[in-house]
Short mmCIF file of C-alpha atoms and ligand atoms in Angstrom, two decimals:
data_model
loop_
_atom_site.label_atom_id
_atom_site.label_comp_id
_atom_site.label_asym_id
_atom_site.label_seq_id
_atom_site.Cartn_x
_atom_site.Cartn_y
_atom_site.Cartn_z
CA MET I 1 54.86 99.72 226.48
CA SER I 2 55.97 103.29 227.36
CA ASP I 3 57.12 105.40 224.35
CA ALA I 4 60.41 105.36 225.84
CA ALA I 5 60.71 101.44 225.95
CA HIS I 6 59.42 101.52 222.25
CA ALA I 7 62.23 103.86 221.27
CA ARG I 8 64.96 101.69 223.05
CA HIS I 9 63.70 98.18 221.85
CA GLU I 10 63.14 96.86 218.82
CA ALA I 11 61.31 93.49 218.15
CA VAL I 12 63.10 90.62 216.15
CA ILE I 13 60.53 88.05 214.92
CA GLY I 14 60.74 85.06 213.09
CA LEU I 15 57.75 82.62 212.01
CA GLU I 16 56.93 78.87 211.84
CA ILE I 17 53.94 78.41 209.52
CA HIS I 18 52.20 75.06 208.89
CA VAL I 19 50.50 74.61 206.07
CA GLN I 20 47.93 71.73 205.24
CA LEU I 21 48.61 70.64 201.56
CA ARG I 22 45.51 69.99 199.47
CA THR I 23 45.96 66.34 198.98
CA ARG I 24 43.06 63.65 199.03
CA THR I 25 44.99 61.34 201.15
CA LYS I 26 47.44 61.46 203.97
CA LEU I 27 51.15 62.02 203.94
CA PHE I 28 52.07 58.13 204.24
CA CYS I 29 48.80 56.17 203.71
CA GLY I 30 45.56 55.90 202.00
CA ASP I 31 43.20 57.48 204.35
CA THR I 32 41.06 60.33 203.36
CA VAL I 33 42.10 64.00 204.41
CA ALA I 34 38.71 65.75 205.29
CA PHE I 35 37.76 68.19 207.97
CA GLY I 36 35.38 67.11 210.90
CA GLY I 37 33.51 63.90 210.71
CA ALA I 38 33.16 61.13 213.29
CA PRO I 39 36.51 60.89 215.28
CA ASN I 40 38.88 57.82 214.53
CA THR I 41 37.12 56.85 211.22
CA ARG I 42 39.79 57.79 208.95
CA VAL I 43 42.74 55.84 210.39
CA CYS I 44 44.77 52.81 209.63
CA PRO I 45 47.73 50.80 210.83
CA VAL I 46 50.25 53.19 209.54
CA CYS I 47 48.64 56.46 210.85
CA LEU I 48 48.05 54.55 214.34
CA GLY I 49 51.66 53.68 214.43
CA LEU I 50 50.83 49.81 214.91
CA PRO I 51 53.84 47.67 214.77
CA GLY I 52 54.90 46.47 211.31
CA ALA I 53 52.95 49.09 209.28
CA LEU I 54 55.05 50.62 206.51
CA PRO I 55 54.74 54.32 205.39
CA VAL I 56 54.68 55.32 201.81
CA VAL I 57 55.26 59.00 200.74
CA ASN I 58 52.49 60.64 199.02
CA ALA I 59 53.69 61.86 195.55
CA LEU I 60 51.20 64.77 195.13
CA ALA I 61 52.32 65.97 198.94
CA VAL I 62 55.72 66.04 197.55
CA GLU I 63 54.75 68.00 194.15
CA LEU I 64 52.84 70.69 196.41
CA ALA I 65 55.79 70.93 198.69
CA VAL I 66 58.08 71.56 195.72
CA ARG I 67 55.46 74.01 194.19
CA THR I 68 55.42 75.96 197.57
CA ALA I 69 59.12 76.11 198.00
CA LEU I 70 59.63 77.20 194.30
CA GLY I 71 56.87 79.83 194.80
CA LEU I 72 58.88 81.25 197.75
CA GLY I 73 62.11 81.14 195.62
CA CYS I 74 63.70 78.36 197.60
CA THR I 75 66.22 76.15 196.10
CA VAL I 76 64.57 72.50 195.94
CA HIS I 77 67.24 69.79 196.87
CA GLU I 78 67.28 66.62 194.54
CA THR I 79 67.77 64.64 197.88
CA SER I 80 65.92 65.02 201.08
CA ARG I 81 65.20 62.90 203.82
CA PHE I 82 62.60 62.20 206.80
CA ALA I 83 63.68 61.90 210.47
CA ARG I 84 61.77 60.99 213.45
CA LYS I 85 61.08 63.54 215.92
CA HIS I 86 60.19 62.10 219.54
CA TYR I 87 58.18 63.63 222.02
CA PHE I 88 55.25 62.11 224.22
CA TYR I 89 51.89 63.17 223.83
CA PRO I 90 48.59 61.51 223.78
CA ASP I 91 47.64 62.78 220.20
CA LEU I 92 50.98 61.24 218.73
CA PRO I 93 50.40 57.51 218.69
CA LYS I 94 53.88 56.42 217.40
CA GLY I 95 55.67 58.49 220.05
CA TYR I 96 57.47 60.25 217.29
CA GLN I 97 56.47 62.58 214.41
CA ILE I 98 57.78 61.86 210.88
CA THR I 99 59.36 65.14 209.60
CA GLN I 100 62.35 66.54 207.82
CA HIS I 101 65.38 67.83 209.97
CA ASP I 102 68.69 68.21 208.66
CA GLU I 103 67.89 67.58 204.81
CA PRO I 104 64.81 69.31 204.36
CA ILE I 105 63.17 69.37 200.75
CA ALA I 106 64.06 73.17 200.17
CA THR I 107 65.99 76.05 201.80
CA GLY I 108 66.98 79.57 201.28
CA GLY I 109 64.06 81.56 199.75
CA SER I 110 62.49 85.01 200.32
CA LEU I 111 59.15 86.83 200.05
CA ASP I 112 58.78 90.48 199.47
CA ILE I 113 56.48 92.40 201.77
CA ARG I 114 55.56 96.32 201.09
CA ARG I 115 55.62 98.19 204.21
CA PRO I 116 55.17 100.62 202.50
CA GLY I 117 58.66 100.30 200.94
CA GLU I 118 59.71 96.89 199.84
CA ARG I 119 61.15 94.50 202.41
CA ARG I 120 62.74 91.27 201.49
CA ILE I 121 62.01 88.57 204.27
CA ARG I 122 64.28 85.61 203.97
CA ILE I 123 62.71 81.94 204.05
CA ARG I 124 65.10 79.67 205.74
CA ARG I 125 63.31 76.32 205.02
CA VAL I 126 60.46 74.55 203.65
CA HIS I 127 60.13 70.98 204.75
CA LEU I 128 57.53 68.36 204.57
CA GLU I 129 56.10 66.48 207.82
CA GLU I 130 52.89 64.91 208.97
CA ASP I 131 50.29 66.28 211.26
CA ALA I 132 49.44 65.08 214.87
CA GLY I 133 45.97 63.88 215.94
CA ARG I 134 43.72 66.16 218.12
CA SER I 135 43.33 66.06 221.86
CA LEU I 136 39.60 66.93 222.64
CA HIS I 137 39.17 68.35 226.19
CA ASP I 138 35.37 69.00 226.13
CA ARG I 139 33.75 65.82 225.13
CA PHE I 140 33.61 63.83 228.55
CA ASP I 141 33.47 65.12 232.05
CA GLY I 142 37.12 65.45 233.23
CA CYS I 143 38.54 63.25 230.52
CA THR I 144 40.58 64.06 227.31
CA ALA I 145 39.67 62.12 224.30
CA VAL I 146 41.91 61.72 221.13
CA ASP I 147 40.74 62.07 217.55
CA LEU I 148 43.51 60.83 215.15
CA ASN I 149 41.79 61.54 211.99
CA ARG I 150 44.18 64.31 211.52
CA ALA I 151 47.19 62.41 212.36
CA GLY I 152 49.30 62.01 209.38
CA VAL I 153 47.82 64.42 207.07
CA PRO I 154 50.49 66.26 204.95
CA LEU I 155 52.11 69.74 205.93
CA VAL I 156 54.65 72.03 204.74
CA GLU I 157 56.36 73.97 207.39
CA ILE I 158 57.88 77.48 206.22
CA VAL I 159 60.52 78.67 208.54
CA THR I 160 61.48 82.44 208.10
CA GLU I 161 64.60 83.86 209.23
CA PRO I 162 64.26 86.52 212.11
CA ASP I 163 63.93 89.27 209.73
CA LEU I 164 60.70 90.83 210.84
CA ARG I 165 61.10 93.96 213.01
CA SER I 166 57.46 94.66 214.11
CA PRO I 167 54.36 92.82 214.88
CA ALA I 168 52.71 94.64 211.94
CA GLU I 169 55.46 93.41 209.59
CA ALA I 170 54.71 90.02 210.62
CA ARG I 171 51.20 90.60 209.99
CA ALA I 172 52.00 91.92 206.57
CA PHE I 173 54.22 88.82 205.87
CA LEU I 174 51.39 86.60 206.76
CA ASP I 175 48.96 88.41 204.47
CA ARG I 176 51.57 88.28 201.54
CA LEU I 177 52.44 84.45 202.33
CA LYS I 178 48.70 83.41 202.42
CA GLN I 179 48.01 85.22 199.18
CA THR I 180 51.09 83.55 197.68
CA LEU I 181 50.06 80.13 198.81
CA GLN I 182 46.64 80.78 197.32
CA TYR I 183 48.14 81.86 194.16
CA LEU I 184 50.03 78.52 194.15
CA ASP I 185 46.79 76.57 194.97
CA VAL I 186 48.65 74.14 197.21
CA SER I 187 46.49 74.63 200.41
CA ASP I 188 42.87 75.93 201.18
CA CYS I 189 44.70 78.10 203.84
CA ASP I 190 41.73 78.25 206.00
CA MET I 191 42.84 79.09 209.57
CA GLU I 192 39.47 77.94 210.98
CA LYS I 193 40.02 74.55 209.91
CA GLY I 194 43.53 74.48 211.00
CA SER I 195 45.05 74.55 207.44
CA LEU I 196 47.12 77.37 208.11
CA ARG I 197 48.89 77.81 211.68
CA VAL I 198 51.38 79.93 212.91
CA ASP I 199 54.00 79.80 215.76
CA ALA I 200 55.91 83.21 216.37
CA ASN I 201 59.39 83.60 217.69
CA ILE I 202 60.29 86.92 219.45
CA SER I 203 63.15 88.46 221.08
CA ILE I 204 63.87 92.14 221.65
CA ARG I 205 67.03 94.10 221.28
CA ALA I 206 68.42 97.74 221.78
CA SER I 207 67.27 99.39 218.48
CA GLY I 208 69.70 98.60 215.83
CA GLY I 209 71.83 96.69 217.98
CA ALA I 210 72.77 93.11 218.77
CA SER I 211 70.25 90.58 220.07
CA SER I 212 69.93 90.16 223.62
CA GLY I 213 69.55 86.53 223.13
CA ALA I 214 66.73 84.61 224.77
CA ARG I 215 63.48 84.27 222.62
CA THR I 216 60.24 83.08 223.21
CA GLU I 217 57.67 81.18 221.23
CA LEU I 218 54.12 82.02 220.94
CA LYS I 219 51.39 79.22 219.80
CA ASN I 220 47.89 78.87 219.78
CA LEU I 221 47.60 81.93 217.50
CA ASN I 222 44.00 81.59 215.77
CA SER I 223 44.04 84.40 213.27
CA PHE I 224 46.70 86.86 211.90
CA SER I 225 45.13 89.60 214.09
CA SER I 226 45.80 87.37 217.16
CA VAL I 227 49.45 86.83 216.01
CA GLU I 228 49.79 90.76 215.77
CA ARG I 229 48.25 91.21 219.12
CA ALA I 230 50.07 88.39 220.93
CA LEU I 231 53.59 89.91 219.37
CA GLU I 232 52.83 93.28 220.70
CA TRP I 233 51.88 91.98 224.19
CA GLU I 234 54.94 89.97 224.07
CA THR I 235 57.13 92.67 222.91
CA ALA I 236 55.96 94.87 225.92
CA ARG I 237 56.21 91.99 228.29
CA GLN I 238 59.96 91.36 227.20
CA ALA I 239 60.67 95.17 227.25
CA ARG I 240 59.29 95.67 230.79
CA ALA I 241 61.50 92.48 231.94
CA VAL I 242 64.60 93.89 230.57
CA GLY I 243 63.87 97.34 231.69
CA LYS I 244 63.72 96.10 235.24
CA GLY I 245 67.08 94.85 234.59
CA GLY I 246 65.85 91.20 234.52
CA VAL I 247 66.28 88.46 231.50
CA VAL I 248 63.78 86.90 229.15
CA GLU I 249 63.44 83.11 229.74
CA PRO I 250 63.38 81.12 226.78
CA GLU I 251 59.87 79.54 226.92
CA THR I 252 56.87 78.56 224.91
CA LEU I 253 53.96 80.68 225.36
CA LEU I 254 50.32 79.96 224.95
CA TRP I 255 48.20 83.10 223.77
CA ASP I 256 44.97 83.16 225.36
CA ALA I 257 42.85 85.53 222.90
CA ASP I 258 39.79 85.96 225.14
CA ARG I 259 42.13 87.27 227.93
CA GLY I 260 44.60 89.02 225.43
CA GLU I 261 47.64 87.72 227.38
CA ALA I 262 50.05 84.62 227.09
CA ARG I 263 50.91 82.11 229.70
CA SER I 264 54.01 79.93 229.84
CA MET I 265 53.28 76.54 228.62
CA ARG I 266 56.92 75.07 229.06
CA SER I 267 60.61 76.07 229.02
CA LYS I 268 61.78 75.72 225.22
CA GLU I 269 62.78 72.44 224.04
CA SER I 270 66.16 72.52 222.39
CA GLY I 271 66.74 70.26 219.18
CA SER I 272 68.37 67.59 221.40
CA ASP I 273 65.45 67.02 223.42
CA TYR I 274 63.53 65.50 220.54
CA ARG I 275 66.45 62.72 219.89
CA TYR I 276 66.09 63.24 216.10
CA PHE I 277 67.39 60.34 213.77
CA PRO I 278 66.66 59.08 210.35
CA GLU I 279 63.43 57.55 209.65
CA PRO I 280 64.41 53.92 208.50
CA ASP I 281 61.31 53.10 206.91
CA VAL I 282 61.03 55.92 204.39
CA PRO I 283 63.59 56.09 201.66
CA PRO I 284 65.03 59.43 200.86
CA VAL I 285 62.84 61.74 198.59
CA SER I 286 64.69 61.93 195.08
CA LEU I 287 63.63 64.44 192.71
CA SER I 288 65.13 64.57 189.37
CA ALA I 289 66.15 68.01 187.99
CA ASP I 290 63.64 67.67 185.20
CA LEU I 291 60.81 67.11 187.48
CA ILE I 292 62.04 70.13 189.70
CA ALA I 293 62.30 72.32 186.32
CA SER I 294 58.81 71.10 184.89
CA ILE I 295 57.15 72.11 188.30
CA ALA I 296 58.89 75.68 188.22
CA ALA I 297 57.63 75.83 184.49
CA ALA I 298 54.18 75.34 185.63
CA LEU I 299 54.07 77.90 188.35
CA PRO I 300 51.66 80.47 187.90
CA GLU I 301 52.40 84.25 187.81
CA MET I 302 52.90 85.55 191.34
CA PRO I 303 51.07 88.35 192.95
CA ALA I 304 53.69 91.00 192.75
CA ALA I 305 54.28 90.30 188.94
CA LYS I 306 50.68 90.20 188.22
CA GLU I 307 49.95 93.76 189.99
CA SER I 308 52.55 95.23 187.95
CA ARG I 309 51.39 93.62 184.83
CA LEU I 310 47.91 94.68 185.41
CA ARG I 311 49.14 98.34 185.84
CA ALA I 312 51.02 98.37 182.63
CA SER I 313 48.72 96.38 180.48
CA TYR I 314 45.57 98.10 181.25
CA GLY I 315 46.69 101.29 182.38
CA LEU I 316 45.56 101.05 186.09
CA PRO I 317 46.35 103.11 189.09
CA ALA I 318 48.22 101.23 191.76
CA GLY I 319 45.21 101.12 194.04
CA ASP I 320 43.30 99.21 191.34
CA ALA I 321 46.03 96.78 190.54
CA SER I 322 46.72 95.87 194.29
CA VAL I 323 43.01 95.27 195.02
CA LEU I 324 42.18 93.12 191.75
CA SER I 325 45.50 90.99 192.33
CA ALA I 326 44.83 90.27 195.94
CA ASP I 327 42.96 87.55 194.51
CA ARG I 328 44.17 85.50 191.53
CA HIS I 329 40.53 84.45 190.44
CA LEU I 330 39.28 88.26 190.80
CA ALA I 331 42.30 89.37 188.80
CA ASP I 332 41.38 86.64 185.92
CA TRP I 333 37.98 87.57 186.07
CA PHE I 334 38.97 91.39 185.56
CA GLU I 335 40.83 90.58 182.70
CA ALA I 336 38.42 88.49 181.05
CA VAL I 337 36.16 91.57 181.13
CA ALA I 338 38.64 94.18 180.10
CA GLN I 339 40.03 91.85 177.12
CA GLN I 340 36.35 91.92 175.86
CA THR I 341 35.45 95.98 176.64
CA GLY I 342 39.17 97.10 175.52
CA ASP I 343 38.73 99.53 178.24
CA GLY I 344 40.74 98.74 181.45
CA LYS I 345 39.97 101.55 183.65
CA ALA I 346 36.11 101.26 183.09
CA SER I 347 36.08 97.48 183.55
CA SER I 348 38.15 98.10 186.83
CA ASN I 349 35.76 100.71 188.05
CA TRP I 350 32.83 98.27 187.33
CA VAL I 351 34.63 95.12 189.00
CA LEU I 352 35.88 97.02 191.88
CA THR I 353 32.67 99.13 192.75
CA HIS I 354 29.76 97.12 191.56
CA VAL I 355 30.83 93.42 191.50
CA LEU I 356 32.84 93.62 194.60
CA GLY I 357 30.08 95.51 196.31
CA TRP I 358 27.57 93.12 195.22
CA LEU I 359 29.68 90.09 196.16
CA ASN I 360 30.41 91.65 199.72
CA GLN I 361 26.69 92.31 200.66
CA ARG I 362 25.92 88.77 199.93
CA GLY I 363 29.25 87.36 201.58
CA LEU I 364 30.10 85.65 198.18
CA SER I 365 33.47 85.11 196.83
CA ILE I 366 34.50 85.98 193.12
CA ASN I 367 34.06 82.04 192.43
CA GLU I 368 30.51 82.05 193.39
CA ILE I 369 29.52 84.85 191.16
CA PRO I 370 26.52 84.07 189.14
CA PHE I 371 27.31 85.54 185.84
CA THR I 372 30.08 85.42 183.25
CA PRO I 373 32.72 88.24 182.67
CA ALA I 374 31.26 88.11 178.99
CA ARG I 375 27.89 89.50 180.50
CA LEU I 376 29.52 92.35 182.45
CA ALA I 377 31.58 93.22 179.45
CA GLU I 378 28.35 93.56 177.43
CA LEU I 379 26.58 95.92 179.87
CA ILE I 380 29.85 98.00 180.09
CA GLY I 381 29.94 98.10 176.23
CA LEU I 382 26.33 99.50 176.29
CA VAL I 383 27.32 102.26 178.65
CA LEU I 384 30.46 103.06 176.70
CA ASP I 385 28.85 103.35 173.49
CA GLY I 386 26.33 105.59 174.97
CA THR I 387 22.95 102.93 174.43
CA ILE I 388 22.23 103.52 178.19
CA SER I 389 23.20 105.98 180.62
CA VAL I 390 25.48 105.26 183.56
CA THR I 391 22.60 105.31 186.01
CA ALA I 392 20.80 102.93 183.83
CA GLY I 393 23.76 100.91 183.69
CA ARG I 394 23.72 100.43 187.54
CA SER I 395 20.08 99.32 187.71
CA VAL I 396 20.64 97.06 184.56
CA PHE I 397 23.52 95.41 186.66
CA ARG I 398 21.49 94.86 189.75
CA GLU I 399 18.90 93.03 187.65
CA MET I 400 21.41 91.18 185.72
CA ALA I 401 22.98 89.89 188.93
CA GLU I 402 19.87 88.84 190.39
CA SER I 403 18.13 87.28 187.34
CA GLY I 404 20.98 86.14 185.15
CA LYS I 405 19.37 87.78 182.13
CA ASN I 406 21.60 89.46 179.87
CA ALA I 407 21.96 93.28 179.63
CA ARG I 408 20.66 93.71 176.01
CA ASP I 409 17.45 91.82 176.94
CA ILE I 410 16.92 93.84 180.08
CA VAL I 411 17.51 97.19 178.27
CA ALA I 412 14.91 96.13 175.62
CA ALA I 413 12.31 94.80 178.07
CA ARG I 414 12.75 98.12 180.32
CA GLY I 415 12.93 100.52 177.34
CA LEU I 416 16.24 101.88 178.98
CA ALA I 417 17.94 102.54 175.75
CA GLN I 418 18.94 106.37 175.23
CA VAL I 419 17.05 108.04 172.63
CA ARG I 420 19.34 109.48 170.07
CA ASP I 421 17.06 110.02 167.41
CA ASP I 422 17.09 113.95 166.43
CA GLU I 423 13.40 113.94 165.54
CA GLN I 424 12.33 112.76 168.98
CA ILE I 425 14.74 114.81 171.02
CA GLU I 426 13.48 117.91 169.00
CA VAL I 427 10.00 117.30 170.26
CA TRP I 428 11.09 117.38 173.92
CA VAL I 429 12.98 120.67 172.98
CA ASP I 430 9.73 122.23 171.61
CA THR I 431 8.02 121.11 174.80
CA VAL I 432 10.58 122.63 177.16
CA VAL I 433 10.83 125.88 175.19
CA ALA I 434 7.13 126.53 175.14
CA ARG I 435 6.57 125.58 178.68
CA TYR I 436 9.44 127.84 180.11
CA PRO I 437 9.36 131.16 177.94
CA ASP I 438 10.83 133.22 180.98
CA GLU I 439 13.86 131.05 181.46
CA VAL I 440 14.33 131.30 177.66
CA MET I 441 14.37 134.68 177.71
CA ARG I 442 16.79 135.14 180.64
CA TYR I 443 19.13 132.58 178.84
CA ARG I 444 19.17 134.66 175.83
CA ALA I 445 19.71 137.87 177.69
CA GLY I 446 23.07 136.33 178.98
CA ALA I 447 22.07 134.13 182.09
CA ALA I 448 24.21 131.05 180.84
CA GLN I 449 23.44 129.08 184.09
CA VAL I 450 19.66 128.81 183.12
CA PHE I 451 20.81 126.17 180.58
CA GLY I 452 21.32 123.62 183.20
CA PHE I 453 17.86 124.03 184.56
CA LEU I 454 16.49 123.79 180.91
CA MET I 455 18.41 120.76 180.25
CA GLY I 456 17.09 119.18 183.52
CA ARG I 457 13.61 119.68 182.31
CA LEU I 458 14.35 118.25 178.93
CA MET I 459 15.72 114.93 180.60
CA LYS I 460 12.77 114.86 182.80
CA GLU I 461 10.39 115.19 180.07
CA SER I 462 12.25 112.22 178.30
CA ALA I 463 11.73 110.11 181.32
CA GLY I 464 15.74 110.06 181.56
CA THR I 465 15.86 108.32 178.27
CA ALA I 466 17.33 111.16 175.93
CA ASP I 467 21.02 110.73 175.09
CA PRO I 468 22.34 113.56 177.27
CA ARG I 469 25.17 114.80 174.86
CA ARG I 470 22.84 114.94 171.75
CA ALA I 471 19.87 116.69 173.72
CA SER I 472 22.26 119.35 175.05
CA GLU I 473 23.54 120.00 171.45
CA LEU I 474 20.23 120.44 170.08
CA LEU I 475 18.80 122.40 173.17
CA ARG I 476 21.64 124.75 172.71
CA ARG I 477 21.21 125.21 168.92
CA ARG I 478 17.60 125.98 169.75
CA LEU I 479 18.22 128.56 172.67
CA ASP I 480 21.17 130.10 170.34
CA GLU I 481 19.09 130.44 167.23
P1 ADP G 501 65.15 76.11 216.69
O1 ADP G 501 66.49 75.22 216.12
O2 ADP G 501 65.39 76.03 218.22
O3 ADP G 501 63.88 75.67 215.99
P2 ADP G 501 65.75 78.27 214.94
O4 ADP G 501 66.95 78.90 215.08
O5 ADP G 501 65.76 77.20 214.00
O6 ADP G 501 65.40 77.63 216.14
O7 ADP G 501 64.59 79.26 214.46
C1 ADP G 501 63.21 78.68 214.74
C2 ADP G 501 62.64 80.18 214.62
O8 ADP G 501 62.87 81.07 215.48
C3 ADP G 501 62.72 80.78 213.17
O9 ADP G 501 61.72 81.05 212.83
C4 ADP G 501 63.76 81.90 213.43
O10 ADP G 501 63.66 82.85 212.46
C5 ADP G 501 63.29 82.25 214.72
N1 ADP G 501 64.48 83.03 215.52
C6 ADP G 501 65.70 82.51 215.61
N2 ADP G 501 66.41 83.34 216.39
C7 ADP G 501 65.60 84.35 216.85
C8 ADP G 501 65.67 85.41 217.53
N3 ADP G 501 66.75 86.08 218.05
N4 ADP G 501 64.59 86.22 217.99
C9 ADP G 501 63.23 85.79 217.38
N5 ADP G 501 63.08 85.01 216.56
C10 ADP G 501 64.30 84.22 216.27
MG1 MG G 502 58.70 72.21 213.52
#
């Protein structure tokens, strides 16, 4: 898009996000939920849609949906209902999807993003629905096969208001949403396994003005960067169409990540095309105020709250708190270290630099770390109290991480403890003063910078083990005699 078109138009974006809830079984039957596996092995009369089969709602799915909704600040309704949404597709054996329509489980929440100022994005609704099966187009020549293992897997759909104003903002929202869902522990949020799927609605309007109306919906967005790219592409396409005096047709577009373009899939269905009607076989979901309150009381601290608490309680700079709180487990790990060392900033430095560096090199997550926070805290303590130097600390860290041994044992075995014994340090002072008489004379004649050279010799003489602070005191005392 040209700069001029950018200036004239602004994007209006709303997202619909499907999140697979981490239940053991499906939404309306006891079939196991798992990724992959032989096709059509986790199916039963209910998810196959056989006549006479009766769906029964999975209580854990309901609870996780409530957790999701409360975490997004929504109002959870004591009564919600399921409906049938009809459409014909080979992977939909019943000919309809059981979803929530005009009485969803929750409405009216919000999520704040930082861009860089705070922006509040409203959440219109959160509802429960079952997933469809999967069409496999690559198994047999010219045929499409259907795998119904995924049919009936529980999803929540999260629908935003059209409050997002740029593709980058949509991306920031998705990052924040994923982080929030991970904090809530309602889903593994793994996009590669389809646990988190995004559809994006977009229209353009004159900057700050009223919407020009028609919007399109982008599907087949397999990563957050695809969402952002597809929205960039579609903003430009709509701006060109309007710029040429044309109109944007409401339609559903499929994003092709390899070609970097979208193509039309169909003109957009309206609600009436689905012939929604109440699901007669599933009674309304009825939640007591007490149950909702108890789920609310058990919610974890949310990312933004954790971030500000880390800053306040441990005196951390904003950057540290933001990285540490990106992952709830990382933040917990850091806190365990900091509580033991009593030094927040030093603990944060060690976790952000050494722990994250070590994990990143190995492609590991904080949950896979082979040593405990207490082990790292012990090592940090040895550096803070001067038992070992910072340099020795780094090397002890590597050995500790690889071998699982504790820091004290490594320090003892490798003789890394700093020497703070005056008698021993005086021996090194004697050696250096005797070996460099010219430098000593120059220092005494006023060349203060020679001190650094002599100090370097002393450290070398001690093979790096002299406690630098004490060594420098004793050397200076001797030279100033
Ligand atoms: P439908 O009833 O067709 O599903 P909704 O009005 O419920 O449409 O909105 C579906 C999604 O489209 C929501 O995420 C919403 O934010 C988004 N949306 C609504 N109006 C617009 C618009 N003018 N431009 C972009 N997105 C929009
Ligand atoms: Mg939907």
